[in-house]
Short mmCIF file of C-alpha atoms and ligand atoms in Angstrom, two decimals:
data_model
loop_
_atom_site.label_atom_id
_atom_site.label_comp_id
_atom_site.label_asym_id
_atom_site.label_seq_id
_atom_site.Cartn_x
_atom_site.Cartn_y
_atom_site.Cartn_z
CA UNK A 1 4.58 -52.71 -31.67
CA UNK A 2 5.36 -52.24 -35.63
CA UNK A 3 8.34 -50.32 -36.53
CA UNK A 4 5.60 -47.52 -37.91
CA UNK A 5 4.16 -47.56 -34.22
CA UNK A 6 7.51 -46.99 -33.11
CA UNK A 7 8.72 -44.22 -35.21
CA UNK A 8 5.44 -42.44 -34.70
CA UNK A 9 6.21 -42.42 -30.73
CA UNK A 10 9.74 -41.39 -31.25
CA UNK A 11 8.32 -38.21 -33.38
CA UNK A 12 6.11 -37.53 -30.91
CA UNK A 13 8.46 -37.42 -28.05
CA UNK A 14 10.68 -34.72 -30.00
CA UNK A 15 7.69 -32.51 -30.80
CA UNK A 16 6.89 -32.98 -27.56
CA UNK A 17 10.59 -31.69 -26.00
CA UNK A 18 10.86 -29.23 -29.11
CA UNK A 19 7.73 -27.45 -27.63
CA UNK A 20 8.81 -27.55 -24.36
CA UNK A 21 11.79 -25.83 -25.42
CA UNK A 22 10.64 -23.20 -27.31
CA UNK A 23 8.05 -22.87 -24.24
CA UNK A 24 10.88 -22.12 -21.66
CA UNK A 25 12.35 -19.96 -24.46
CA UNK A 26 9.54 -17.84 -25.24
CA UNK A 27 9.49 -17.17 -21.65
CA UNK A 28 12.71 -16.32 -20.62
CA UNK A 29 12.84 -13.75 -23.65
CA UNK A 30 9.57 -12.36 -21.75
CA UNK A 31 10.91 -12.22 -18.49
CA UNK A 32 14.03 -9.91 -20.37
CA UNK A 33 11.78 -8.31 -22.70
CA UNK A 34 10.01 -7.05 -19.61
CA UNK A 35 13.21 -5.68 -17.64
CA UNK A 36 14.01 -3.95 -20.93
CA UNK A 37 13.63 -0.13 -21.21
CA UNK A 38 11.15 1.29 -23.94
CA UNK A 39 14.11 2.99 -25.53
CA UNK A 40 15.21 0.07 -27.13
CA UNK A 41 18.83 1.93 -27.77
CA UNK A 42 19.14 1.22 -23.87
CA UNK A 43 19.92 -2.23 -23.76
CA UNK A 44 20.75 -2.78 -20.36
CA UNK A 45 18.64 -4.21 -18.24
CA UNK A 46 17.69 -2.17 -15.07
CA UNK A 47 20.39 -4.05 -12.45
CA UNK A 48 23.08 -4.40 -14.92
CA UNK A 49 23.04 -0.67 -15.17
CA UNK A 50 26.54 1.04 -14.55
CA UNK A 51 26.21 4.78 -12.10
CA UNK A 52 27.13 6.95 -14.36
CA UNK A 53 24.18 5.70 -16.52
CA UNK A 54 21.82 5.92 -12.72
CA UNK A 55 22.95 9.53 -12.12
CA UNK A 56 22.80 10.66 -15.35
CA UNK A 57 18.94 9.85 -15.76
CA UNK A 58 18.24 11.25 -12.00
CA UNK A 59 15.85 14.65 -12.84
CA UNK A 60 15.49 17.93 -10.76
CA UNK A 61 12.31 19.34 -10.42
CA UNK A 62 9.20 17.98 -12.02
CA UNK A 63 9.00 15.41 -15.21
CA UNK A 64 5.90 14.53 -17.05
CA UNK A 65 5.04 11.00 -17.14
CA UNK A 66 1.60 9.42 -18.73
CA UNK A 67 -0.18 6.99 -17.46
CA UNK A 68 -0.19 3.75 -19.11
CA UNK A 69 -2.46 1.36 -16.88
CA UNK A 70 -4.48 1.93 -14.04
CA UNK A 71 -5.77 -1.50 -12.02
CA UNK A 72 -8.01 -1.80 -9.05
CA UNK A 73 -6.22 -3.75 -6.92
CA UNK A 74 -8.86 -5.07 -3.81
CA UNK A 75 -12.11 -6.08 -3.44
CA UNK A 76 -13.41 -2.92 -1.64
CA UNK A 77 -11.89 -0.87 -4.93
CA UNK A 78 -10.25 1.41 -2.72
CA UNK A 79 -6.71 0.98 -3.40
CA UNK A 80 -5.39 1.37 -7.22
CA UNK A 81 -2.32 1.26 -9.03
CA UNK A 82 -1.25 3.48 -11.72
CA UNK A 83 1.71 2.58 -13.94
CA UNK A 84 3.67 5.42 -14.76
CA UNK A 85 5.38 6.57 -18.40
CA UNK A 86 8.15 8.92 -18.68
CA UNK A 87 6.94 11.57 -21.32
CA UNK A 88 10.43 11.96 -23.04
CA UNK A 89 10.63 8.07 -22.59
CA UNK A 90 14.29 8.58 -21.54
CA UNK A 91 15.35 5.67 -18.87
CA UNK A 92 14.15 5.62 -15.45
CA UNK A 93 16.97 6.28 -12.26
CA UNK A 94 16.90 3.80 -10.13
CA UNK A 95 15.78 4.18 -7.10
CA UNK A 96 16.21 2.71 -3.59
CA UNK A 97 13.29 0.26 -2.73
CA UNK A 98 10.93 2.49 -0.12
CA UNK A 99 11.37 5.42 -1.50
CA UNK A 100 8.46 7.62 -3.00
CA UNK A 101 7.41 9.94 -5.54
CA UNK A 102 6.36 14.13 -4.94
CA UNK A 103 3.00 14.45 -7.43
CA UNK A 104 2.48 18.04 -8.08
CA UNK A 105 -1.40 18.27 -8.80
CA UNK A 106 -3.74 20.91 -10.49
CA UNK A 107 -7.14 20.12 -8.79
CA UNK A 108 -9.78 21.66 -10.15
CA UNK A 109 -11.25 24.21 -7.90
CA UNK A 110 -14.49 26.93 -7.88
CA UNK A 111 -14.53 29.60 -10.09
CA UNK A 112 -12.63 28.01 -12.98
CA UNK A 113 -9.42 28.35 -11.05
CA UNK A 114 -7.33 25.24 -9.65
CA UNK A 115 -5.97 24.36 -6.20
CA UNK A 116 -2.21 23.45 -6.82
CA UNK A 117 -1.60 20.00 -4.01
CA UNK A 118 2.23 18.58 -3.08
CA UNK A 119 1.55 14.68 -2.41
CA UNK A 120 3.67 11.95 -1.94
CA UNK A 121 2.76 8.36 -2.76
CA UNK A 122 5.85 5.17 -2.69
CA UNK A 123 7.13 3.24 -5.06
CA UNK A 124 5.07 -0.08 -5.01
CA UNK A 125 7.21 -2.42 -7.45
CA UNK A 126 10.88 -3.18 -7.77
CA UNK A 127 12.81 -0.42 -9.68
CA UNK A 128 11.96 -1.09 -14.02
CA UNK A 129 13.77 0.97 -16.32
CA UNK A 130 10.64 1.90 -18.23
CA UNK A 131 7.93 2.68 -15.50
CA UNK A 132 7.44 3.42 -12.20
CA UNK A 133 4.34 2.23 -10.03
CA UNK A 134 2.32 3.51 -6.95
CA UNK A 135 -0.94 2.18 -5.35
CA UNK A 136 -2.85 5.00 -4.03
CA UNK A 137 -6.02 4.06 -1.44
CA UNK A 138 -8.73 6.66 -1.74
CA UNK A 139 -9.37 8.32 1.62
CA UNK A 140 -12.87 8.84 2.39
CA UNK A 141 -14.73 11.73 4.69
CA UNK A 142 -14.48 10.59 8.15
CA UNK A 143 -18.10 9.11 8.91
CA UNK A 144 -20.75 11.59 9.96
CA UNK A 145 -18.48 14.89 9.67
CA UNK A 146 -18.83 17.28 7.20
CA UNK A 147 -15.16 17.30 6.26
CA UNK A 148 -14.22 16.57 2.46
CA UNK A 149 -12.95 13.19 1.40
CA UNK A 150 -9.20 13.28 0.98
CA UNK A 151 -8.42 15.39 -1.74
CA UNK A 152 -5.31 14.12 -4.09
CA UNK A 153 -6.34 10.50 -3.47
CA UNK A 154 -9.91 10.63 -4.68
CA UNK A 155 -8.75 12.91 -8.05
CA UNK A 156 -6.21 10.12 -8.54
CA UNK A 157 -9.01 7.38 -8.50
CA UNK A 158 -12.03 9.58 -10.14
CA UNK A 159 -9.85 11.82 -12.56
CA UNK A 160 -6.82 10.24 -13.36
CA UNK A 161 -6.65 7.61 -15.93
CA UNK A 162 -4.87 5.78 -18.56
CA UNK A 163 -3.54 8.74 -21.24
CA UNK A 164 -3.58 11.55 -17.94
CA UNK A 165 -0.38 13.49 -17.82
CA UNK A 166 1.62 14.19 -14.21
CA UNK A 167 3.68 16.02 -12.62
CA UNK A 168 6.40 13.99 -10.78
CA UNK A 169 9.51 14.65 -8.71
CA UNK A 170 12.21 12.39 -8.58
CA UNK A 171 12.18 9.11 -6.52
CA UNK A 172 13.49 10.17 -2.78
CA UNK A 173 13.14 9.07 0.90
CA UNK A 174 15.42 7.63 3.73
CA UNK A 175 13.01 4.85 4.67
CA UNK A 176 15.05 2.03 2.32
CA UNK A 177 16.19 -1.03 2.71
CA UNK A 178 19.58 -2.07 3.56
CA UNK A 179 21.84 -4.01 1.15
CA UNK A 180 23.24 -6.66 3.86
CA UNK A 181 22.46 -10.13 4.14
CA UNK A 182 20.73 -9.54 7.84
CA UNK A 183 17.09 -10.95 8.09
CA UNK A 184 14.75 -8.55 8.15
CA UNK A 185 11.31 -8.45 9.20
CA UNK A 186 8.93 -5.95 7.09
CA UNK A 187 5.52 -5.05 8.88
CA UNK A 188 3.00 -3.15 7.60
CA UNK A 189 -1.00 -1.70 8.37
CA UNK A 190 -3.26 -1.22 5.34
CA UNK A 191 -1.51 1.37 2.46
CA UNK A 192 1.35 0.81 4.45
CA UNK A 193 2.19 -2.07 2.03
CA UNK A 194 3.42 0.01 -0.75
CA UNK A 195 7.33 0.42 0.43
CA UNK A 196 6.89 -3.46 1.31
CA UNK A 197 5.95 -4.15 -1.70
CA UNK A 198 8.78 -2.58 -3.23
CA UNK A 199 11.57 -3.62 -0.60
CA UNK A 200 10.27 -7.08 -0.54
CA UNK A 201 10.01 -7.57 -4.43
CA UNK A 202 13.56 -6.09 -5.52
CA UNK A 203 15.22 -8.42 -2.51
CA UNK A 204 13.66 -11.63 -3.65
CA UNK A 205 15.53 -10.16 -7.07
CA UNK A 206 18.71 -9.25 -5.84
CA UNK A 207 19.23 -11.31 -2.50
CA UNK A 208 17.06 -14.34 -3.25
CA UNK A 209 18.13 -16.12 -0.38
CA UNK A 210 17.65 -13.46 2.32
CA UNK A 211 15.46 -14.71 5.03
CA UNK A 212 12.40 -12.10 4.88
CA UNK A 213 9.20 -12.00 7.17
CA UNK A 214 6.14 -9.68 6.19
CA UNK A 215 3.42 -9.10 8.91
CA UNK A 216 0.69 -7.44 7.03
CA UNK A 217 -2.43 -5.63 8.99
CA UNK A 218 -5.68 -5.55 7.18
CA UNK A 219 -9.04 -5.46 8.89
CA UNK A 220 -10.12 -8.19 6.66
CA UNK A 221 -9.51 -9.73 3.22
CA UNK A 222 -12.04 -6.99 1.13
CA UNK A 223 -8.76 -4.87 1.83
CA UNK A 224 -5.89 -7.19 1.14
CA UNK A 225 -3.97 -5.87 -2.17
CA UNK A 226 -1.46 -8.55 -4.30
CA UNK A 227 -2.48 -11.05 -2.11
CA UNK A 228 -2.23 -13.51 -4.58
CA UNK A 229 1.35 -11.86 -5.80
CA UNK A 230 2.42 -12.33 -2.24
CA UNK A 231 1.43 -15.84 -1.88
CA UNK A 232 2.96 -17.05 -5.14
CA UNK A 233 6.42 -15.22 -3.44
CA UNK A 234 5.84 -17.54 -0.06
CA UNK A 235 5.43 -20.81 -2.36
CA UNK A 236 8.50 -20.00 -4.46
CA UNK A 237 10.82 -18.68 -1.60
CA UNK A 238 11.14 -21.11 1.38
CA UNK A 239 12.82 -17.57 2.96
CA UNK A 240 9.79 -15.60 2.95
CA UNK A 241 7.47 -15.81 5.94
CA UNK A 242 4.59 -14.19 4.92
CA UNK A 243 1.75 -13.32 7.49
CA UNK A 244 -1.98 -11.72 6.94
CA UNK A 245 -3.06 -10.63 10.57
CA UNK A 246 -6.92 -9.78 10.02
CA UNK A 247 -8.19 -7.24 12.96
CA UNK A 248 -11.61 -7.66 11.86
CA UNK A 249 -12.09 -10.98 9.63
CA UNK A 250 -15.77 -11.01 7.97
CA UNK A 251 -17.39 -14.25 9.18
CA UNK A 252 -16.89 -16.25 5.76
CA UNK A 253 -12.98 -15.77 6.29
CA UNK A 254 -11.03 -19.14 7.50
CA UNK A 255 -8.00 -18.54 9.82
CA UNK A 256 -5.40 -20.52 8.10
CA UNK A 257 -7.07 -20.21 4.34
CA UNK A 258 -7.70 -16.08 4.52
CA UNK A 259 -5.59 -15.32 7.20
CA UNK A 260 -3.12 -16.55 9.49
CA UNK A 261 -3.32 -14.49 12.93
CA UNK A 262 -6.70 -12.94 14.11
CA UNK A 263 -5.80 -9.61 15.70
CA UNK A 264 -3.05 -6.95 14.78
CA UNK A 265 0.32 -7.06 14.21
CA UNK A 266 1.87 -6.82 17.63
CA UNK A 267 4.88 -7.52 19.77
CA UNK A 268 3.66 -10.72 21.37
CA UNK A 269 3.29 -11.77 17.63
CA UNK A 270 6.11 -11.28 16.79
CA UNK A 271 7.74 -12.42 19.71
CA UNK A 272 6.07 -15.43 19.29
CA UNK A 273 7.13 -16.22 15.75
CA UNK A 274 10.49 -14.72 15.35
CA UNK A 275 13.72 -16.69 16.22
CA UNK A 276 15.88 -14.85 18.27
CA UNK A 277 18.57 -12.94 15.45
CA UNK A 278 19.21 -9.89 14.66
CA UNK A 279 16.41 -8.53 12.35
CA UNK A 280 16.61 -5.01 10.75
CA UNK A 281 12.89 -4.26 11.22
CA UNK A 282 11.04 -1.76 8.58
CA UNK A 283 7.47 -0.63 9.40
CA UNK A 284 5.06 1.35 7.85
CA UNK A 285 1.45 2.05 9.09
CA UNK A 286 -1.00 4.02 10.51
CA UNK A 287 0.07 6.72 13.79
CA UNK A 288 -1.50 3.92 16.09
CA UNK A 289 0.38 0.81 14.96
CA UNK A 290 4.07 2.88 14.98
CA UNK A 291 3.69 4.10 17.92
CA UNK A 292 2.71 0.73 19.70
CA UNK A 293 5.27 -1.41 17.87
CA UNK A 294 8.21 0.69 17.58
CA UNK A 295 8.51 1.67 21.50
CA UNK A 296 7.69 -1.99 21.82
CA UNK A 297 10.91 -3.23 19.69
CA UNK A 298 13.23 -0.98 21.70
CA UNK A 299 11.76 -2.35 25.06
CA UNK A 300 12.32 -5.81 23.61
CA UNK A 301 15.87 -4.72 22.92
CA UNK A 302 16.33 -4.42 19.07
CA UNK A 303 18.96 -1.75 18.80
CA UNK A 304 17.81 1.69 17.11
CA UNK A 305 19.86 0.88 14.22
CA UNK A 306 17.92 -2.03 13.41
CA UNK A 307 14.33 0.20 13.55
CA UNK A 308 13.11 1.84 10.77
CA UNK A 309 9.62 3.11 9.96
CA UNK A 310 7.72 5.58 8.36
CA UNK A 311 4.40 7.45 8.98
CA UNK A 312 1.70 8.28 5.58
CA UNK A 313 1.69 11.50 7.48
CA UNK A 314 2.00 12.82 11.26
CA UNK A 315 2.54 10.84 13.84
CA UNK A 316 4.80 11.37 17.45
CA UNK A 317 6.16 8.05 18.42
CA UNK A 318 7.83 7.98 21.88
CA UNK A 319 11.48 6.98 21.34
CA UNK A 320 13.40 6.11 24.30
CA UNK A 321 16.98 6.72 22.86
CA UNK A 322 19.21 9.28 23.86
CA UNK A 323 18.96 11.89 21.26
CA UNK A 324 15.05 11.91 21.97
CA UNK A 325 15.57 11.96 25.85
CA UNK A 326 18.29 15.02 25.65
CA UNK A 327 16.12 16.65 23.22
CA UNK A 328 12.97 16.48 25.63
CA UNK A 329 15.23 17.60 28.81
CA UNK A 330 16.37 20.63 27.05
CA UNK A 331 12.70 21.27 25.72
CA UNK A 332 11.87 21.04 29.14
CA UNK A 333 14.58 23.18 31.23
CA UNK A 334 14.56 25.66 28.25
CA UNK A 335 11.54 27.54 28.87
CA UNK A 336 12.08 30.76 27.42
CA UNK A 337 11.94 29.81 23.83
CA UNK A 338 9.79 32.28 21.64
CA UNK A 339 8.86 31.62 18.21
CA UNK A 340 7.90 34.93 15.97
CA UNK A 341 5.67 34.70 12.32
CA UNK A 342 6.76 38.34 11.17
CA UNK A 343 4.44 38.39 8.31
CA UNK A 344 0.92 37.26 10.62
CA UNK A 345 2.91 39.68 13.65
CA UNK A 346 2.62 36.77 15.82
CA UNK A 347 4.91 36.41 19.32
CA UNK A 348 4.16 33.02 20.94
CA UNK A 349 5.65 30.98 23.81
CA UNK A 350 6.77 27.61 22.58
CA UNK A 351 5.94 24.55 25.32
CA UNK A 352 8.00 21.48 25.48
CA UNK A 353 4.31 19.62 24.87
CA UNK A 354 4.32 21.50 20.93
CA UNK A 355 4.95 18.52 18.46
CA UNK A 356 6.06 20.72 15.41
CA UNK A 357 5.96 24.20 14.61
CA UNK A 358 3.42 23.39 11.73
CA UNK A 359 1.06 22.42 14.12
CA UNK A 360 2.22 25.26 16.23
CA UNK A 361 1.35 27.71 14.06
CA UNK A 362 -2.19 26.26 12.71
CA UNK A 363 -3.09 25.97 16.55
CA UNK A 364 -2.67 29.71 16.88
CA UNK A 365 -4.81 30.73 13.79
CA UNK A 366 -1.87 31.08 11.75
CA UNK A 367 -2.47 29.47 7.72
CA UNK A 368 0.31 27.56 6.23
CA UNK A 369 0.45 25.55 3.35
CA UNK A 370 1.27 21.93 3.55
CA UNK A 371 1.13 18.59 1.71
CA UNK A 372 2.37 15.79 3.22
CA UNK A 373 3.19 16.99 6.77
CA UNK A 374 5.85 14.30 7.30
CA UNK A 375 8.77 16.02 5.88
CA UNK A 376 8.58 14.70 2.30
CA UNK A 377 7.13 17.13 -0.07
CA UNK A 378 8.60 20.69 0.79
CA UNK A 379 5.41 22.94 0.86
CA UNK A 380 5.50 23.99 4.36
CA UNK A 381 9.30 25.15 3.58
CA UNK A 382 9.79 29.04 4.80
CA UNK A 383 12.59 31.23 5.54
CA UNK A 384 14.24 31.61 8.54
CA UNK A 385 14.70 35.06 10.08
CA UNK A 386 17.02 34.26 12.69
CA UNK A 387 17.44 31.61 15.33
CA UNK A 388 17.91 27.72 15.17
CA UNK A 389 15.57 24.68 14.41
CA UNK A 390 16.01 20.76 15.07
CA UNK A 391 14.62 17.96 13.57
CA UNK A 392 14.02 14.56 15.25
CA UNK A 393 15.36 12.64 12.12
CA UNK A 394 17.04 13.80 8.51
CA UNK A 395 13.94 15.09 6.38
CA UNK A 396 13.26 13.60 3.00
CA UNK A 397 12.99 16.43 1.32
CA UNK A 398 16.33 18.75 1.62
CA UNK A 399 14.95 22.16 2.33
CA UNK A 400 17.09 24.98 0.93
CA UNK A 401 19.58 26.86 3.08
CA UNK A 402 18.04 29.39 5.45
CA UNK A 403 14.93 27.54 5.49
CA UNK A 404 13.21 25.15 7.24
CA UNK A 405 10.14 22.44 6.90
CA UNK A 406 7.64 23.39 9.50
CA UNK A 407 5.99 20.22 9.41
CA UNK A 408 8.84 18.30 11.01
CA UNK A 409 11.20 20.80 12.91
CA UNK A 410 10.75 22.35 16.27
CA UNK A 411 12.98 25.69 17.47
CA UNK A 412 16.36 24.83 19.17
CA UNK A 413 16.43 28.17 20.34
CA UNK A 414 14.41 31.34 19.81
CA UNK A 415 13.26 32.05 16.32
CA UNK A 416 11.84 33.96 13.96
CA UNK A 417 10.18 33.16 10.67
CA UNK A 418 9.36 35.12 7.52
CA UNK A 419 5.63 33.70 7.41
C1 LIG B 501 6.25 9.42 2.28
C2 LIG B 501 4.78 9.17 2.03
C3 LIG B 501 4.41 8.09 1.25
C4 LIG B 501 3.05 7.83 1.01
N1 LIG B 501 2.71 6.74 0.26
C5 LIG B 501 1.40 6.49 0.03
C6 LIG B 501 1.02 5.36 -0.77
O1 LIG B 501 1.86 4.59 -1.26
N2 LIG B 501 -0.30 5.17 -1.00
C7 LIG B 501 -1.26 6.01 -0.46
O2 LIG B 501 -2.45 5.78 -0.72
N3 LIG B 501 -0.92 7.05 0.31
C8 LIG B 501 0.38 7.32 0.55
N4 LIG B 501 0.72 8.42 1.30
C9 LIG B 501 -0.34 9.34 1.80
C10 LIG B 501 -0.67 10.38 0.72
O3 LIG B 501 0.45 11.19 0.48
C11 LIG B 501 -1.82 11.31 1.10
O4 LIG B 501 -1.56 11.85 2.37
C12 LIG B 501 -3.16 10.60 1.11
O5 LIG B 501 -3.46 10.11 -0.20
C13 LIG B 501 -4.27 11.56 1.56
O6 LIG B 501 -4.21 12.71 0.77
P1 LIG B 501 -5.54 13.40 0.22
O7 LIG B 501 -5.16 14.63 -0.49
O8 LIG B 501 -6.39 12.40 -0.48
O9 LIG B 501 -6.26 13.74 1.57
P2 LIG B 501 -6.38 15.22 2.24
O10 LIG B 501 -7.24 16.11 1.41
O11 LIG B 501 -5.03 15.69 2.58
O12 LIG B 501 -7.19 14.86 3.56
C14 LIG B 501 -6.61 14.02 4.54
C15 LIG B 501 -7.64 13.75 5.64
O13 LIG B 501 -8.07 14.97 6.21
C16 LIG B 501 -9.49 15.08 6.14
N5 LIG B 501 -9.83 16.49 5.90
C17 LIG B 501 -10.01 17.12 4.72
N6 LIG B 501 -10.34 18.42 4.91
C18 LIG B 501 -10.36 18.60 6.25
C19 LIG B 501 -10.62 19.73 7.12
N7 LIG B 501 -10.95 20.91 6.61
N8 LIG B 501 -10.53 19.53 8.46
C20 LIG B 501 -10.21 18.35 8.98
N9 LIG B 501 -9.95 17.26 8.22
C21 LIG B 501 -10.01 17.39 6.89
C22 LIG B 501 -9.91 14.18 5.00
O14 LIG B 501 -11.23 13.72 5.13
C23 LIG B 501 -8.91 13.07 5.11
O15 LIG B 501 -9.34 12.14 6.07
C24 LIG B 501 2.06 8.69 1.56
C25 LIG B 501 2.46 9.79 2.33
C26 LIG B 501 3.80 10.02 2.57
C27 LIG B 501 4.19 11.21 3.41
S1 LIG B 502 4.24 19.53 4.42
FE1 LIG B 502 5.52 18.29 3.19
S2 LIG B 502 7.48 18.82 3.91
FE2 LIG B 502 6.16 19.81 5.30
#
């Protein structure tokens, strides 16, 4: 080799590390740049942030953000994500992964007036100090009825878009995930993803070393969402188990390529899979899958602590702890228990078989407004008259005193309520 030879390979090699430099530069600068707040007075990045700085940006009532991207996330283009902007681009609150956003919508109605809806959607991404993110799935009519398609979800997906203005509550919810190191196993059906999503991005942040499972339930891979987000996750993180259980797979699918577990997520799954530790389980799903797996758990002996769910909307899982058992018995001994709707001049006998006095009431002809009927939104909120309520767990949303959410409370004793 001539000494020219020689000095040309020697240049080469430092071009060669100088770009690879600047390469790993460049993006660790992006990787900051994107943790960075628009207000680019704020520079602290979102986990660095001190609590005075959290509670100071937490909001009451409703805040206008804009939307600044809206992407189809599946195959079937049923589920979509919409990237929310604060209007006064002042820094986001945190906000606990699992928790969810109140959207107070004007829907266009008949006769040039508007139908004002209460909806709740989660948080689907770790917490950002600029924007905020939920995937809403548009709910169709149920086949062959002549009942509307869900309302709020389908505006979201036909009428919303990049530049639309909301109306948004701040971030709440109980359904979060703990701060320990204790392994936890998230499992999921369909939408039911979104807190996942959330809990399972901000831990891989925060705790990377936290063993993590995620069972997710789809009926086949048309409605799998961030599947390939998830998968990069399981091939960077030797601590996430990460499992697609197809119900229904579509004949092209491969068990092992599309999917690994044909059937839903259920106990003998996870029986099968899990080593014995102590989990804290999270689950999120359709009424069907919560109320198979979470009775299931507690007959498998995972302590109540350790279960946590949440329901996209009603649902009456069978608990088998003591509050739930003493609450039933007195239900059932106390049999005098009358609830009273002054306004509609209604007198009814309350059974121990009533799930909720929302439900209650609608079941007697009775009209009450409601949004989310899990607890969350605060539309079925009305004034007590006199009398006592109970409530199975803590509602999300904090209803004012004197009051009480419908939607998730039954009577403790004899009552009587302004509606
Ligand atoms: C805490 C929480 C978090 C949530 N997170 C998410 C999320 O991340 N993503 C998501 O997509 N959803 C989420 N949801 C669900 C969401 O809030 C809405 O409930 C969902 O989008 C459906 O609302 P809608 O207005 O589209 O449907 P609605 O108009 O409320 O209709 C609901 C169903 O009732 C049927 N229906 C309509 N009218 C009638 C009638 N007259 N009689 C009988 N049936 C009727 C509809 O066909 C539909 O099947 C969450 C809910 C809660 C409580
Ligand atoms: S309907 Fe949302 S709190 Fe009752």
């Amino acid at each position: 080799m001539t000494s020219l030879n020689l000095l040309l390979w020697i240049t080469l090699g430092i071009v060669i590390q100088l770009v690879i430099f600047l390469g790993i530069e460049y993006w660790h600068h992006w990787i900051r740049y994107r943790k960075l707040p628009s207000d680019k007075n704020e520079v602290v990045g979102i986990h660095s942030r001190s609590a005075e700085n959290i509670s100071a940006a937490v909001w009451n009532g409703f805040r206008t953000f804009r939307v600044d991207r809206k992407i189809i996330e599946d195959e079937a283009q049923s589920t979509c994500s919409f990237y929310l902007v604060p209007v006064d681009e002042k820094v986001l609150p945190v906000f606990q992964p699992g928790q969810f956003l109140t959207f107070s919508l004007d829907l266009p109605a008949s006769n040039d007036s508007s139908e004002q809806l209460m909806r709740c959607y989660s948080l689907s991404d770790a917490p950002f100090a600029d924007h905020y993110r939920v995937s809403i799935k548009r709910v169709p009519a149920p086949p062959g009825s002549h009942v509307s398609a869900g309302r709020s979800s389908n505006y979201f997906h036909d009428h919303v878009s990049v530049g639309s203005l909301l109306q948004v509550r701040a971030p709440a919810g109980h359904f979060c995930i703990d701060n320990s190191d204790d392994p936890v196993v998230l499992i999921c059906g369909g939408i039911g993803i979104t807190p996942m999503l959330s809990m399972l991005n901000e831990t891989l942040i925060k705790q990377p070393e936290r063993e993590i499972w995620l069972f997710y339930g789809v009926r086949n891979s048309s409605e799998t969402i961030m599947q390939s987000h998830l998968n990069t996750l399981e091939s960077a993180h030797s601590n996430f188990h990460f499992w697609i259980c197809a119900s229904r797979p579509l004949p092209e699918e491969v068990l092992g390529i599309d999917h690994k577990h044909e059937g839903r997520v259920d106990i003998k799954l996870l029986r099968a899979l899990l080593p014995l530790k102590a989990y804290h389980y999270y689950i999120c799903g359709p009424a069907p899958m919560l109320e198979s797996i979470v009775p299931a758990l507690e007959e498998w002996g995972v302590a109540d602590v350790r279960i946590h769910y949440e329901a996209f909307g009603p649902s009456s899982i069978k608990r088998t702890t003591s509050v739930v058992k003493d609450n039933i018995q007195r239900q059932q001994t106390d049999k005098e228990i009358v609830v009273t709707f002054a306004q509609s001049e209604k007198k009814l006998q309350w059974k121990p078989s009533d799930v909720n006095l929302l439900e209650f009431a609608e079941s007697n002809g009775i009209t009450i407004n409601s949004g989310c009927r899990a607890g969350g939104c605060g539309t079925c909120q009305t004034k007590i008259l006199s009398g006592e309520v109970s409530y199975r767990h803590p509602p999300d949303y904090d209803p004012d005193e004197g009051t009480c959410l419908l939607c998730v409370s039954t009577p403790k004793t004899s009552v009587a309520l302004e509606l």
